[in-house]
C-alpha cells in the first residue's frame, strides 16, 4: 500500500509542476509587460 501511495504522490507532484509551469511563465511574461508599460 505504501508503495502505491508513494507512486501516486510522485505522479501528483509531477502533474502539479506541469500544470503550474505554464501559468508561472505567463505570470512572468505579463509581469514583465506590465512593468515596461508602467514606465511610460
Short mmCIF file of N, CA and C in Angstrom, two decimals:
data_model
loop_
_atom_site.label_atom_id
_atom_site.label_comp_id
_atom_site.label_asym_id
_atom_site.label_seq_id
_atom_site.Cartn_x
_atom_site.Cartn_y
_atom_site.Cartn_z
N UNK A 1 0.84 -1.21 0.00
CA UNK A 1 0.00 0.00 0.00
C UNK A 1 0.87 1.25 0.00
N UNK A 2 1.93 1.25 0.82
CA UNK A 2 2.77 2.44 0.92
C UNK A 2 3.43 2.76 -0.42
N UNK A 3 3.83 1.70 -1.15
CA UNK A 3 4.48 1.92 -2.44
C UNK A 3 3.52 2.60 -3.41
N UNK A 4 2.26 2.16 -3.41
CA UNK A 4 1.26 2.77 -4.29
C UNK A 4 1.07 4.24 -3.93
N UNK A 5 1.00 4.52 -2.63
CA UNK A 5 0.82 5.91 -2.18
C UNK A 5 2.01 6.76 -2.63
N UNK A 6 3.23 6.21 -2.53
CA UNK A 6 4.41 6.96 -2.95
C UNK A 6 4.37 7.26 -4.44
N UNK A 7 3.98 6.25 -5.24
CA UNK A 7 3.90 6.44 -6.69
C UNK A 7 2.87 7.52 -7.03
N UNK A 8 1.71 7.43 -6.36
CA UNK A 8 0.67 8.43 -6.61
C UNK A 8 1.15 9.82 -6.22
N UNK A 9 1.88 9.92 -5.12
CA UNK A 9 2.39 11.21 -4.68
C UNK A 9 3.38 11.76 -5.71
N UNK A 10 4.23 10.89 -6.24
CA UNK A 10 5.20 11.32 -7.26
C UNK A 10 4.47 11.82 -8.50
N UNK A 11 3.46 11.07 -8.95
CA UNK A 11 2.69 11.47 -10.14
C UNK A 11 1.99 12.80 -9.87
N UNK A 12 1.41 12.93 -8.67
CA UNK A 12 0.73 14.18 -8.31
C UNK A 12 1.69 15.36 -8.34
N UNK A 13 2.89 15.16 -7.81
CA UNK A 13 3.87 16.24 -7.81
C UNK A 13 4.28 16.63 -9.23
N UNK A 14 4.50 15.62 -10.08
CA UNK A 14 4.88 15.90 -11.47
C UNK A 14 3.75 16.64 -12.19
N UNK A 15 2.52 16.21 -11.96
CA UNK A 15 1.37 16.88 -12.59
C UNK A 15 1.26 18.32 -12.11
N UNK A 16 1.47 18.52 -10.82
CA UNK A 16 1.37 19.87 -10.26
C UNK A 16 2.40 20.79 -10.92
N UNK A 17 3.63 20.31 -11.08
CA UNK A 17 4.65 21.16 -11.71
C UNK A 17 4.30 21.41 -13.17
N UNK A 18 3.83 20.38 -13.88
CA UNK A 18 3.46 20.55 -15.29
C UNK A 18 2.33 21.56 -15.43
N UNK A 19 1.37 21.52 -14.51
CA UNK A 19 0.21 22.42 -14.60
C UNK A 19 0.61 23.85 -14.24
N UNK A 20 1.47 24.01 -13.22
CA UNK A 20 1.80 25.37 -12.77
C UNK A 20 2.86 26.04 -13.64
N UNK A 21 3.68 25.27 -14.33
CA UNK A 21 4.75 25.87 -15.14
C UNK A 21 4.24 26.87 -16.17
N UNK A 22 3.25 26.51 -17.01
CA UNK A 22 2.76 27.49 -18.00
C UNK A 22 2.20 28.74 -17.34
N UNK A 23 1.50 28.56 -16.21
CA UNK A 23 0.94 29.73 -15.52
C UNK A 23 2.05 30.62 -14.98
N UNK A 24 3.12 29.99 -14.47
CA UNK A 24 4.24 30.78 -13.96
C UNK A 24 4.91 31.53 -15.10
N UNK A 25 5.05 30.88 -16.25
CA UNK A 25 5.65 31.54 -17.41
C UNK A 25 4.79 32.71 -17.86
N UNK A 26 3.46 32.49 -17.90
CA UNK A 26 2.54 33.57 -18.27
C UNK A 26 2.63 34.72 -17.29
N UNK A 27 2.66 34.41 -16.01
CA UNK A 27 2.74 35.46 -14.98
C UNK A 27 4.03 36.26 -15.17
N UNK A 28 5.13 35.58 -15.50
CA UNK A 28 6.39 36.29 -15.70
C UNK A 28 6.28 37.20 -16.93
N UNK A 29 5.67 36.66 -18.00
CA UNK A 29 5.50 37.45 -19.22
C UNK A 29 4.68 38.70 -18.94
N UNK A 30 3.50 38.51 -18.31
CA UNK A 30 2.62 39.64 -18.04
C UNK A 30 3.24 40.57 -17.00
N UNK A 31 3.98 40.03 -16.06
CA UNK A 31 4.66 40.86 -15.06
C UNK A 31 5.67 41.76 -15.74
N UNK A 32 6.46 41.20 -16.65
CA UNK A 32 7.46 42.00 -17.38
C UNK A 32 6.78 43.03 -18.26
N UNK A 33 5.71 42.63 -18.95
CA UNK A 33 4.98 43.56 -19.83
C UNK A 33 4.37 44.68 -19.02
N UNK A 34 3.80 44.34 -17.86
CA UNK A 34 3.19 45.36 -17.01
C UNK A 34 4.23 46.36 -16.52
N UNK A 35 5.42 45.87 -16.20
CA UNK A 35 6.46 46.76 -15.71
C UNK A 35 6.90 47.72 -16.81
N UNK A 36 7.05 47.23 -18.03
CA UNK A 36 7.52 48.11 -19.11
C UNK A 36 6.43 49.12 -19.47
N UNK A 37 5.16 48.71 -19.40
CA UNK A 37 4.07 49.63 -19.71
C UNK A 37 3.98 50.75 -18.70
N UNK A 38 4.24 50.44 -17.43
CA UNK A 38 4.10 51.45 -16.37
C UNK A 38 5.24 52.46 -16.39
N UNK A 39 6.33 52.13 -17.10
CA UNK A 39 7.46 53.06 -17.10
C UNK A 39 7.15 54.33 -17.89
N UNK A 40 6.22 54.24 -18.83
CA UNK A 40 5.87 55.40 -19.65
C UNK A 40 5.35 56.45 -18.78
#
